[in-house]
PDB file of C-alpha atoms in Angstrom:
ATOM      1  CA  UNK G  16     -14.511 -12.800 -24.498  1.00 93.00           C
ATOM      2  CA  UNK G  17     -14.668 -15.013 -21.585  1.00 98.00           C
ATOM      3  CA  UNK G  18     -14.904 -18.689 -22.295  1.00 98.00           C
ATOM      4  CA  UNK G  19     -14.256 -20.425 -18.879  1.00 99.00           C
ATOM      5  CA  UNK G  20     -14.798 -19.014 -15.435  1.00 99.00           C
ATOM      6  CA  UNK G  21     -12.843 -20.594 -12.503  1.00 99.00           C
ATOM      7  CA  UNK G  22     -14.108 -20.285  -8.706  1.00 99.00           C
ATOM      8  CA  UNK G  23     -12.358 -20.755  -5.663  1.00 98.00           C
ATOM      9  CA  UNK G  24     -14.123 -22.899  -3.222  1.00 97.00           C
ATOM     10  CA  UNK G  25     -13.927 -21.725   0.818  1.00 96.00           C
ATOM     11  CA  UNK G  26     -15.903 -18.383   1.260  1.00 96.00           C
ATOM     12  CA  UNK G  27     -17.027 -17.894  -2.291  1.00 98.00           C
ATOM     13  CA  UNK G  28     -19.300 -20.672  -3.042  1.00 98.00           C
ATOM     14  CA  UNK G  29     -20.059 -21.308   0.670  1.00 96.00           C
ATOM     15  CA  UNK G  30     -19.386 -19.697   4.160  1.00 93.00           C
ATOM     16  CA  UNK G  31     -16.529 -21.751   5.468  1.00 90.00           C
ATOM     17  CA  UNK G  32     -15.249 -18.895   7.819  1.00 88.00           C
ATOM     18  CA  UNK G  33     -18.166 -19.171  10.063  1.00 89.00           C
ATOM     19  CA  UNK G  34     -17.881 -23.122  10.456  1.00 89.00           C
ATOM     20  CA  UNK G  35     -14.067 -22.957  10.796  1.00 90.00           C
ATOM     21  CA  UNK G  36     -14.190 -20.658  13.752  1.00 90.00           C
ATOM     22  CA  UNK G  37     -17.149 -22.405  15.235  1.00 92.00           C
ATOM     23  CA  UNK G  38     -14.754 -25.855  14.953  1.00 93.00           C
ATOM     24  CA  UNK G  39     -12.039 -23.623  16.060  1.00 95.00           C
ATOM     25  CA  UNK G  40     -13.893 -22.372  19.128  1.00 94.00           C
ATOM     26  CA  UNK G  41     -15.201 -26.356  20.173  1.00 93.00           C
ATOM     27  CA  UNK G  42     -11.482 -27.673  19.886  1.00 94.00           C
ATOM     28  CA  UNK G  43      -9.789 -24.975  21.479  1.00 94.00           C
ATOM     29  CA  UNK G  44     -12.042 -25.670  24.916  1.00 92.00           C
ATOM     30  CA  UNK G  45     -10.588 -28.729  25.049  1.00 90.00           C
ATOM     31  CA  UNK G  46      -6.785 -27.400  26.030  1.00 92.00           C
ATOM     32  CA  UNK G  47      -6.482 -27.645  29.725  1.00 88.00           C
ATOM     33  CA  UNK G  48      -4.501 -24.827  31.022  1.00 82.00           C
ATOM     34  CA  UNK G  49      -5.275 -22.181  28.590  1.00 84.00           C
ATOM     35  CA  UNK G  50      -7.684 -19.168  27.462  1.00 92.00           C
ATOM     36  CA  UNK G  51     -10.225 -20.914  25.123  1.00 93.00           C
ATOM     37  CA  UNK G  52     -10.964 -17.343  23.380  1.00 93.00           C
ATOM     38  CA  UNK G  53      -7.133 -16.754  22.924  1.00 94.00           C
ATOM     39  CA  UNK G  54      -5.995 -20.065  21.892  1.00 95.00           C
ATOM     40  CA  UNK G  55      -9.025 -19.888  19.170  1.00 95.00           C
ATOM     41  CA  UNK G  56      -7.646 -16.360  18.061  1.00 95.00           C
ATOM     42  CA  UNK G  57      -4.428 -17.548  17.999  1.00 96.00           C
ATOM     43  CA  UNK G  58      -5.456 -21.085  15.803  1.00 96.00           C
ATOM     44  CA  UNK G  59      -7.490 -18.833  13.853  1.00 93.00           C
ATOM     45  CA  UNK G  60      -4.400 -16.027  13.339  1.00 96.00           C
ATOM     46  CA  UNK G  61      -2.048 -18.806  12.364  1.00 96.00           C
ATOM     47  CA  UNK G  62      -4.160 -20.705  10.065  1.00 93.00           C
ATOM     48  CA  UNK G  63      -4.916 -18.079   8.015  1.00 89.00           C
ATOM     49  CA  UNK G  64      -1.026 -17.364   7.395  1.00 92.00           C
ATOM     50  CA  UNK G  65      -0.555 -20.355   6.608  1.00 91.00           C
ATOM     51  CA  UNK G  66      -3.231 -21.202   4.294  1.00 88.00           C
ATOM     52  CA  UNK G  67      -3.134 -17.709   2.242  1.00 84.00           C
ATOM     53  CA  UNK G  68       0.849 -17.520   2.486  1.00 85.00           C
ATOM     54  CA  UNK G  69       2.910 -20.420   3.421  1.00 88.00           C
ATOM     55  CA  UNK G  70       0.981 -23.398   1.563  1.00 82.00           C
ATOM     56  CA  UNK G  71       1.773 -22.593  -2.106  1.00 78.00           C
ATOM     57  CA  UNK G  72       5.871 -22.532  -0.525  1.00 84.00           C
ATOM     58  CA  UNK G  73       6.106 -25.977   1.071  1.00 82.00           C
ATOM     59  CA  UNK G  74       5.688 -29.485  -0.408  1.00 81.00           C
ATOM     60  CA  UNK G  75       2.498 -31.585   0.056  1.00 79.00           C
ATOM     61  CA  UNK G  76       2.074 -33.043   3.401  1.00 84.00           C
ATOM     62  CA  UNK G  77      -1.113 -34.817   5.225  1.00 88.00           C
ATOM     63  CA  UNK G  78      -3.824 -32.430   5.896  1.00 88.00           C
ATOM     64  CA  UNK G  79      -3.275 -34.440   9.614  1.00 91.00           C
ATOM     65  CA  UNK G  80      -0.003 -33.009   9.846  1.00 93.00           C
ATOM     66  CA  UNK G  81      -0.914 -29.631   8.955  1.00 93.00           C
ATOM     67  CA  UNK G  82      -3.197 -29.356  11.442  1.00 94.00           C
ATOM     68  CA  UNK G  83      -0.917 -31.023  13.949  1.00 95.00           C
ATOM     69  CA  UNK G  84       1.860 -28.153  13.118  1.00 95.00           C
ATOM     70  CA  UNK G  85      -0.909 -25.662  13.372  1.00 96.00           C
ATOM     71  CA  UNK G  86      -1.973 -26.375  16.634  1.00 96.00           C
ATOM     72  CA  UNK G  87       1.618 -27.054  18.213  1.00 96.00           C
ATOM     73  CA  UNK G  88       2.625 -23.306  17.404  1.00 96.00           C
ATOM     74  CA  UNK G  89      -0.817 -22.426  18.666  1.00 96.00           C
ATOM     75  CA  UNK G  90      -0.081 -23.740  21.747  1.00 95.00           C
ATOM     76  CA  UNK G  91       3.778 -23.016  21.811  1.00 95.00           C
ATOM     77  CA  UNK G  92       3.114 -18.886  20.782  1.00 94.00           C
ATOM     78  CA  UNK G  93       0.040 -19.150  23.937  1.00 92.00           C
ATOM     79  CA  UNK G  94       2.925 -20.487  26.643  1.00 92.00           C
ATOM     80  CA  UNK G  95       0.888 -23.866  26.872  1.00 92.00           C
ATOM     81  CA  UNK G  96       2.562 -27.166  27.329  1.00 89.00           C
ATOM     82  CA  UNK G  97       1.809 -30.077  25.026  1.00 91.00           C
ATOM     83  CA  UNK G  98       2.693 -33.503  24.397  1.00 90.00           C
ATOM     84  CA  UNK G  99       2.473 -35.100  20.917  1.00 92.00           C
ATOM     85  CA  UNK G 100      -0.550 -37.335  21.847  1.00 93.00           C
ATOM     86  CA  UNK G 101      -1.966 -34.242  22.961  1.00 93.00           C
ATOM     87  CA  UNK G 102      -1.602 -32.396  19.391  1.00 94.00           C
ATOM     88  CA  UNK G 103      -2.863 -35.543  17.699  1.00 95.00           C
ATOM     89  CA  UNK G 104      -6.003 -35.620  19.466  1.00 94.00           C
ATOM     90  CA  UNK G 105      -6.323 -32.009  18.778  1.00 95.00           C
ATOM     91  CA  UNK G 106      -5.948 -32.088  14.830  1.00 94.00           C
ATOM     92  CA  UNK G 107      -8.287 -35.402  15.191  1.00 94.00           C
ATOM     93  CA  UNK G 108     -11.170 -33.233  16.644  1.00 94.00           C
ATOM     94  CA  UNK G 109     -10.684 -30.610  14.767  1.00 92.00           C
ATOM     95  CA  UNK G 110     -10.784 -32.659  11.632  1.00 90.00           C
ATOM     96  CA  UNK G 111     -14.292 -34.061  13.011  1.00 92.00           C
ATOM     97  CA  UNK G 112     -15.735 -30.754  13.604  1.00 91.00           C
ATOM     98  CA  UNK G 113     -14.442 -29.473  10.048  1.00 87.00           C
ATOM     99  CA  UNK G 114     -16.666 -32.538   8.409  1.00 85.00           C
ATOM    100  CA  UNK G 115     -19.709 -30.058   8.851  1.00 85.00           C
ATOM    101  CA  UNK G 116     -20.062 -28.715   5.582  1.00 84.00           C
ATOM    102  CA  UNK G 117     -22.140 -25.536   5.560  1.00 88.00           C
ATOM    103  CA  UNK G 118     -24.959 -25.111   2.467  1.00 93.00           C
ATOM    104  CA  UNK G 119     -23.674 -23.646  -0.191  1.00 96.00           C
ATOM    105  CA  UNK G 120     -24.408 -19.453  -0.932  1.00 96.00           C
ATOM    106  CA  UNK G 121     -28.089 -19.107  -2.550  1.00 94.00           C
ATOM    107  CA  UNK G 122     -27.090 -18.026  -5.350  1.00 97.00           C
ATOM    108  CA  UNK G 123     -24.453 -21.040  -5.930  1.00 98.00           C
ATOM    109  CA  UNK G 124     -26.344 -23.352  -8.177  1.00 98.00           C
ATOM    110  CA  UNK G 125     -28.357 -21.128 -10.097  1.00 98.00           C
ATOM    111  CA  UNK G 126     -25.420 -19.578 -11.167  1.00 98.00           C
ATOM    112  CA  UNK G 127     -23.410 -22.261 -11.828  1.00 98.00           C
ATOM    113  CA  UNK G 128     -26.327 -23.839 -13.940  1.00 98.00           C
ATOM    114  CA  UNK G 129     -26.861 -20.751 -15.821  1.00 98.00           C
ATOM    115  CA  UNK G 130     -22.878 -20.479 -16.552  1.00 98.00           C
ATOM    116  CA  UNK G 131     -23.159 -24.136 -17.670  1.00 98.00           C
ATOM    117  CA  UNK G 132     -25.929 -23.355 -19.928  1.00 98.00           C
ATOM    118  CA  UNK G 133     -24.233 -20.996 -21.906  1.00 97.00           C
ATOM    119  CA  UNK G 134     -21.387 -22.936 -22.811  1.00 98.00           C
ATOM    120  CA  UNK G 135     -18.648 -22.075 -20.339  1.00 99.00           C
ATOM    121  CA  UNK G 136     -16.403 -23.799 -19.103  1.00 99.00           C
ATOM    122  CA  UNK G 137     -16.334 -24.454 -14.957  1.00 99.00           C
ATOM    123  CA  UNK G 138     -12.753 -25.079 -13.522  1.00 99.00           C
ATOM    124  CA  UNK G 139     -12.159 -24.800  -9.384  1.00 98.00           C
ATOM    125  CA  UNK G 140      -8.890 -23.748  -8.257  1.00 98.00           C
ATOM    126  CA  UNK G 141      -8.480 -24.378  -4.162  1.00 97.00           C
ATOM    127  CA  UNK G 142      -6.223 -23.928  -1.773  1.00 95.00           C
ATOM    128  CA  UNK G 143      -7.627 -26.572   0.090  1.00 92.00           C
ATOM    129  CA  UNK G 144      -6.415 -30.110  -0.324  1.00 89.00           C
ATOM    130  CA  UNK G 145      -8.147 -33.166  -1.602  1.00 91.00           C
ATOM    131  CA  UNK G 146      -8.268 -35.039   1.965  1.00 87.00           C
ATOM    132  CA  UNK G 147     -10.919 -32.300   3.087  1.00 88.00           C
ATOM    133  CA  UNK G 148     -12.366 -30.667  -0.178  1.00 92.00           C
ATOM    134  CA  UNK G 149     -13.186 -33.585  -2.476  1.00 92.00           C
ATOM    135  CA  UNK G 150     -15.559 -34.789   0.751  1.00 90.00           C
ATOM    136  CA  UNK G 151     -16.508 -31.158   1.301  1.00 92.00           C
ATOM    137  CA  UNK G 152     -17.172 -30.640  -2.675  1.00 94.00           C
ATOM    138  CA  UNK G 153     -19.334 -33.701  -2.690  1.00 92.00           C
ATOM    139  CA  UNK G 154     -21.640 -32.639   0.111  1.00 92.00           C
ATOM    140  CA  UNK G 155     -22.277 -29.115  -1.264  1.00 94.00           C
ATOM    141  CA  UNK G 156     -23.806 -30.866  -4.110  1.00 96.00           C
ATOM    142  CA  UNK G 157     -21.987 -28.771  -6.799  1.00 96.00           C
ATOM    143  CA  UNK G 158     -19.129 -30.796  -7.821  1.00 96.00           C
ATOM    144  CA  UNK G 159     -20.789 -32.078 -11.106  1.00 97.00           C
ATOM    145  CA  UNK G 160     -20.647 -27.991 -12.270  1.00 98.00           C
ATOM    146  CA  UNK G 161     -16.619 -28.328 -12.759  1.00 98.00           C
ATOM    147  CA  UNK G 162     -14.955 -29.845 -15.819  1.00 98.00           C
ATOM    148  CA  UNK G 163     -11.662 -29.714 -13.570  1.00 98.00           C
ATOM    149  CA  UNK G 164     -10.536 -29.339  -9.878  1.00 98.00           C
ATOM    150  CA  UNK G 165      -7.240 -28.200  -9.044  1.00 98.00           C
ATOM    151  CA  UNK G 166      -6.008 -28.590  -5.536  1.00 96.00           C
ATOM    152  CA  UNK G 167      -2.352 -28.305  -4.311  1.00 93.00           C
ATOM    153  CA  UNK G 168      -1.546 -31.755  -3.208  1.00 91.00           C
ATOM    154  CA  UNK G 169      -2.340 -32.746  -6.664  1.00 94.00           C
ATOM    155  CA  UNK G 170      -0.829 -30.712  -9.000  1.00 95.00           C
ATOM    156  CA  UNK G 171       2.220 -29.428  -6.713  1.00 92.00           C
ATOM    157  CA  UNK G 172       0.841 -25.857  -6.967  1.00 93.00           C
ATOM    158  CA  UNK G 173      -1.150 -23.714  -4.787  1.00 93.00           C
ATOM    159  CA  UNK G 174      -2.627 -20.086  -5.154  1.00 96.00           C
ATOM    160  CA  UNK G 175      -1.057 -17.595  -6.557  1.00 96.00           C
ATOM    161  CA  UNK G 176       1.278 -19.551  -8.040  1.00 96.00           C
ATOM    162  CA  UNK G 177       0.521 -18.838 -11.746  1.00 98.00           C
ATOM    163  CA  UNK G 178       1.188 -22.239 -13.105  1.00 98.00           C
ATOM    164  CA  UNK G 179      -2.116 -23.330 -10.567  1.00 98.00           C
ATOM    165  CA  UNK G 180      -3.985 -21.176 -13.194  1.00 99.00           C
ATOM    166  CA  UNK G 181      -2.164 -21.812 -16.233  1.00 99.00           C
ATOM    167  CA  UNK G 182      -2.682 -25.954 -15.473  1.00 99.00           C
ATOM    168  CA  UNK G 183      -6.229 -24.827 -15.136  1.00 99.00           C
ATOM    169  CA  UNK G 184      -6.542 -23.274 -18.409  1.00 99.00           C
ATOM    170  CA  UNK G 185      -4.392 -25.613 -19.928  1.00 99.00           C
ATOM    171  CA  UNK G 186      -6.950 -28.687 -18.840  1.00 99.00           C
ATOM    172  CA  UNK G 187      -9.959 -26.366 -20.359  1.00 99.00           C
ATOM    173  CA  UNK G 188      -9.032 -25.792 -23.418  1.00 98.00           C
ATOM    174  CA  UNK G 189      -8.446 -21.974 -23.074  1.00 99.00           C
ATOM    175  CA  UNK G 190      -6.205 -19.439 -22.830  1.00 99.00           C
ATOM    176  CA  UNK G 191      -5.725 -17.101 -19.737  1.00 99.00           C
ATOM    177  CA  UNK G 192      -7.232 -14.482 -21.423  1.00 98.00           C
ATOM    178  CA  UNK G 193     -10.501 -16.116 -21.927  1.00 99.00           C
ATOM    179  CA  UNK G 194     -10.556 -16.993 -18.717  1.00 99.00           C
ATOM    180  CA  UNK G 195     -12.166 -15.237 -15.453  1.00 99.00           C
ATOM    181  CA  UNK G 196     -11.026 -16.286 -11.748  1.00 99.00           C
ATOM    182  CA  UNK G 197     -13.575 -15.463  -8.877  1.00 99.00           C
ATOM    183  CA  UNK G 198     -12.543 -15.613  -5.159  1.00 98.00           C
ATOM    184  CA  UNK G 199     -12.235 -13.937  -1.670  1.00 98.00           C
ATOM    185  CA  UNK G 200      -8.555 -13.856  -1.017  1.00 97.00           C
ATOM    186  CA  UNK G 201      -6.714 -10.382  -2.387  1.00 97.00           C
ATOM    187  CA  UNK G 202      -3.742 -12.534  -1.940  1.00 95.00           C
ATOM    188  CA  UNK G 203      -4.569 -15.668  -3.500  1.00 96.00           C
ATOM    189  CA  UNK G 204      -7.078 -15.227  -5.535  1.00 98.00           C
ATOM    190  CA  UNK G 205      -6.758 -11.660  -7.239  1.00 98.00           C
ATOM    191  CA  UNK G 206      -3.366 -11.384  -6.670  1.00 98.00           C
ATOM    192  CA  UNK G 207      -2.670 -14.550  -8.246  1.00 98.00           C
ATOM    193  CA  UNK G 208      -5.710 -14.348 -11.084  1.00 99.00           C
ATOM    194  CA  UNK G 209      -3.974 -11.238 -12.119  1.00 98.00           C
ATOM    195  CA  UNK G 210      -0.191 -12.065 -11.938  1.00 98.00           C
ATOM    196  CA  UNK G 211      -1.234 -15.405 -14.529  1.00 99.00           C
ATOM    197  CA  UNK G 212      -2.890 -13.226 -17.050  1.00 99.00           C
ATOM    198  CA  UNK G 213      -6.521 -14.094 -15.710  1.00 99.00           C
ATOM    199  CA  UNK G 214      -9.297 -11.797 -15.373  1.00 99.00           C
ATOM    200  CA  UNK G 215      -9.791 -11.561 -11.951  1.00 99.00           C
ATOM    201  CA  UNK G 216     -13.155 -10.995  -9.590  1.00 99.00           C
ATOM    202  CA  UNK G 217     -13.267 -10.382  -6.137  1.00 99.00           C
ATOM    203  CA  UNK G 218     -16.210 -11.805  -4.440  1.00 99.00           C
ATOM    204  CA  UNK G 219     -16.642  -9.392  -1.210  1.00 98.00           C
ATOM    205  CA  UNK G 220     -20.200  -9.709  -0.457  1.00 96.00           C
ATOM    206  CA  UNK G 221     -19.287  -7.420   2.604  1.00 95.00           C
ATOM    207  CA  UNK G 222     -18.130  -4.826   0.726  1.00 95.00           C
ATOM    208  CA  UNK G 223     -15.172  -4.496   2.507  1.00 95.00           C
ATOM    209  CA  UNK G 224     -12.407  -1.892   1.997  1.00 96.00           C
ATOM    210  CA  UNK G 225      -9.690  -3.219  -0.258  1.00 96.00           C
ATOM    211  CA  UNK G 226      -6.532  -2.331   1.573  1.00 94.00           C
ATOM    212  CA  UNK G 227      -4.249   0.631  -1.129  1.00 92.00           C
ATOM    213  CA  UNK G 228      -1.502  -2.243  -0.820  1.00 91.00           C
ATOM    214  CA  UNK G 229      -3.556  -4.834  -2.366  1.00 94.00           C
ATOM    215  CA  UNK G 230      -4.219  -6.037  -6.041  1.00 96.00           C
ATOM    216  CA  UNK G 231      -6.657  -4.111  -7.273  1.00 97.00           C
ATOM    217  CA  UNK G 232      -9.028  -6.505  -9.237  1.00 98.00           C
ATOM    218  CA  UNK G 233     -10.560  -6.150 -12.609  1.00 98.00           C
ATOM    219  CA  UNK G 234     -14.311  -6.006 -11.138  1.00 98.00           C
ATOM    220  CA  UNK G 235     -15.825  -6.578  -7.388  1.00 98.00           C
ATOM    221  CA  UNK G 236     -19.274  -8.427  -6.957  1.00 98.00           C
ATOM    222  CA  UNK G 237     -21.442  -8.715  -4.450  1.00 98.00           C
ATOM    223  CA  UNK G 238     -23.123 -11.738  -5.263  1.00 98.00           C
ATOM    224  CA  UNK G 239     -22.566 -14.682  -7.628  1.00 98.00           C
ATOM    225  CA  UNK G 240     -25.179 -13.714  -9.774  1.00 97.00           C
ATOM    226  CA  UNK G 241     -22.947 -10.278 -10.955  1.00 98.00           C
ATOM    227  CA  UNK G 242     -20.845 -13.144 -12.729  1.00 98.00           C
ATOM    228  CA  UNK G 243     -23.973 -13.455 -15.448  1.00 97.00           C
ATOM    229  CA  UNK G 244     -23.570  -9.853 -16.578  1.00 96.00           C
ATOM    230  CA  UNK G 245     -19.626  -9.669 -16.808  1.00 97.00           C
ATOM    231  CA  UNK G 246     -19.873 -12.791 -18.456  1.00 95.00           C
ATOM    232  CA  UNK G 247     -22.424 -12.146 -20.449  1.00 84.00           C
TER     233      UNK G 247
END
């Protein structure tokens, strides 16, 4: 029986792909001697690897100097010459067009209310770290759904790092096998949902193909509102 249901934040409770390439995209027209469409690709491209691989390996540092890092091998793998001011300013902007949250997915609330009202238990588990998400969790309106938030720079963990979902469980009351993880990432989330014991949903409203290398979750949904009936 499932007692608690965690959620991942970034793409599964609201579209944060679209608004990071969109803040990817303004920032990237700012570097003077380079392609705007392939230094976005390439911020985009190196992001990603970092966030779904390399975060959960390294120990908690400024969101500032993430970005910083992020945008200096940007530059460096797209032959374009930077100074440190330079990279600064970058990660500043970037920061400022990040603070645009996007509305959470329709079916966010009502699902998270109806989860609530049956006596389960909410936890979020992000990747993201607390300089960006508790801000970004706060404007969605939804934070008040979670009885705990787990973010790396807090607990020293990060997706799919099993003890991120055992602390979760472990701050919930419940065991790993009571407990349901729902995200985007084959990587982070199922991979990591499955390797800790979790039951683990991928939320793929695309219905993409899941690669034959990839964890193969326990079920696929569409939409939050599939969480009622495997909860149920």
């Amino acid at each position: 029986m499932i007692r608690a249901v965690l959620f991942d934040l970034d793409d599964t409770l609201c579209d944060d792909t679209g608004q990071m390439f969109e803040s990817i995209r303004e920032v990237a027209g700012l570097v003077p001697g380079g392609d705007p469409e392939a230094i976005a690709d390439g911020y985009w491209r190196i992001s990603h690897r970092f966030w779904t691989y390399e975060i959960h390996t390294r120990p908690p540092e400024p969101l500032e100097s993430i970005r910083e890092l992020l945008w200096k091998q940007t530059l460096d793998e797209a032959g374009v010459a930077h100074a440190p001011a330079q990279l600064k300013l970058l990660a500043a902007r970037y920061g400022e067009a990040r603070e645009k949250t996007p509305p959470p997915f329709p079916d966010a609330e009502h699902t998270l209310a109806q989860l609530k009202a049956r006596g389960l238990k909410l936890g979020m588990v992000t990747n993201g770290v607390s300089e960006s998400h508790t801000g970004k969790l706060a404007r969605l309106g939804l934070g008040h759904f979670f009885d705990t938030v787990l973010m790396p720079d807090l607990t020293g963990f990060a997706k799919p790092d099993p003890r991120q979902f055992h602390l979760a469980c472990e701050r919930l009351g419940v065991l790993p096998e009571h407990t349901a993880h729902i995200g985007d990432s084959l990587v982070s989330d199922i991979g990591g949902a499955r390797g800790a014991g979790l039951t683990a949903i991928w939320y793929n409203p695309e219905n993409k193909p899941r690669p034959e290398s990839a964890t193969e979750p326990h079920h696929t949904v569409q939409t939050l509102a599939e969480l009622l009936e495997i909860t149920g």
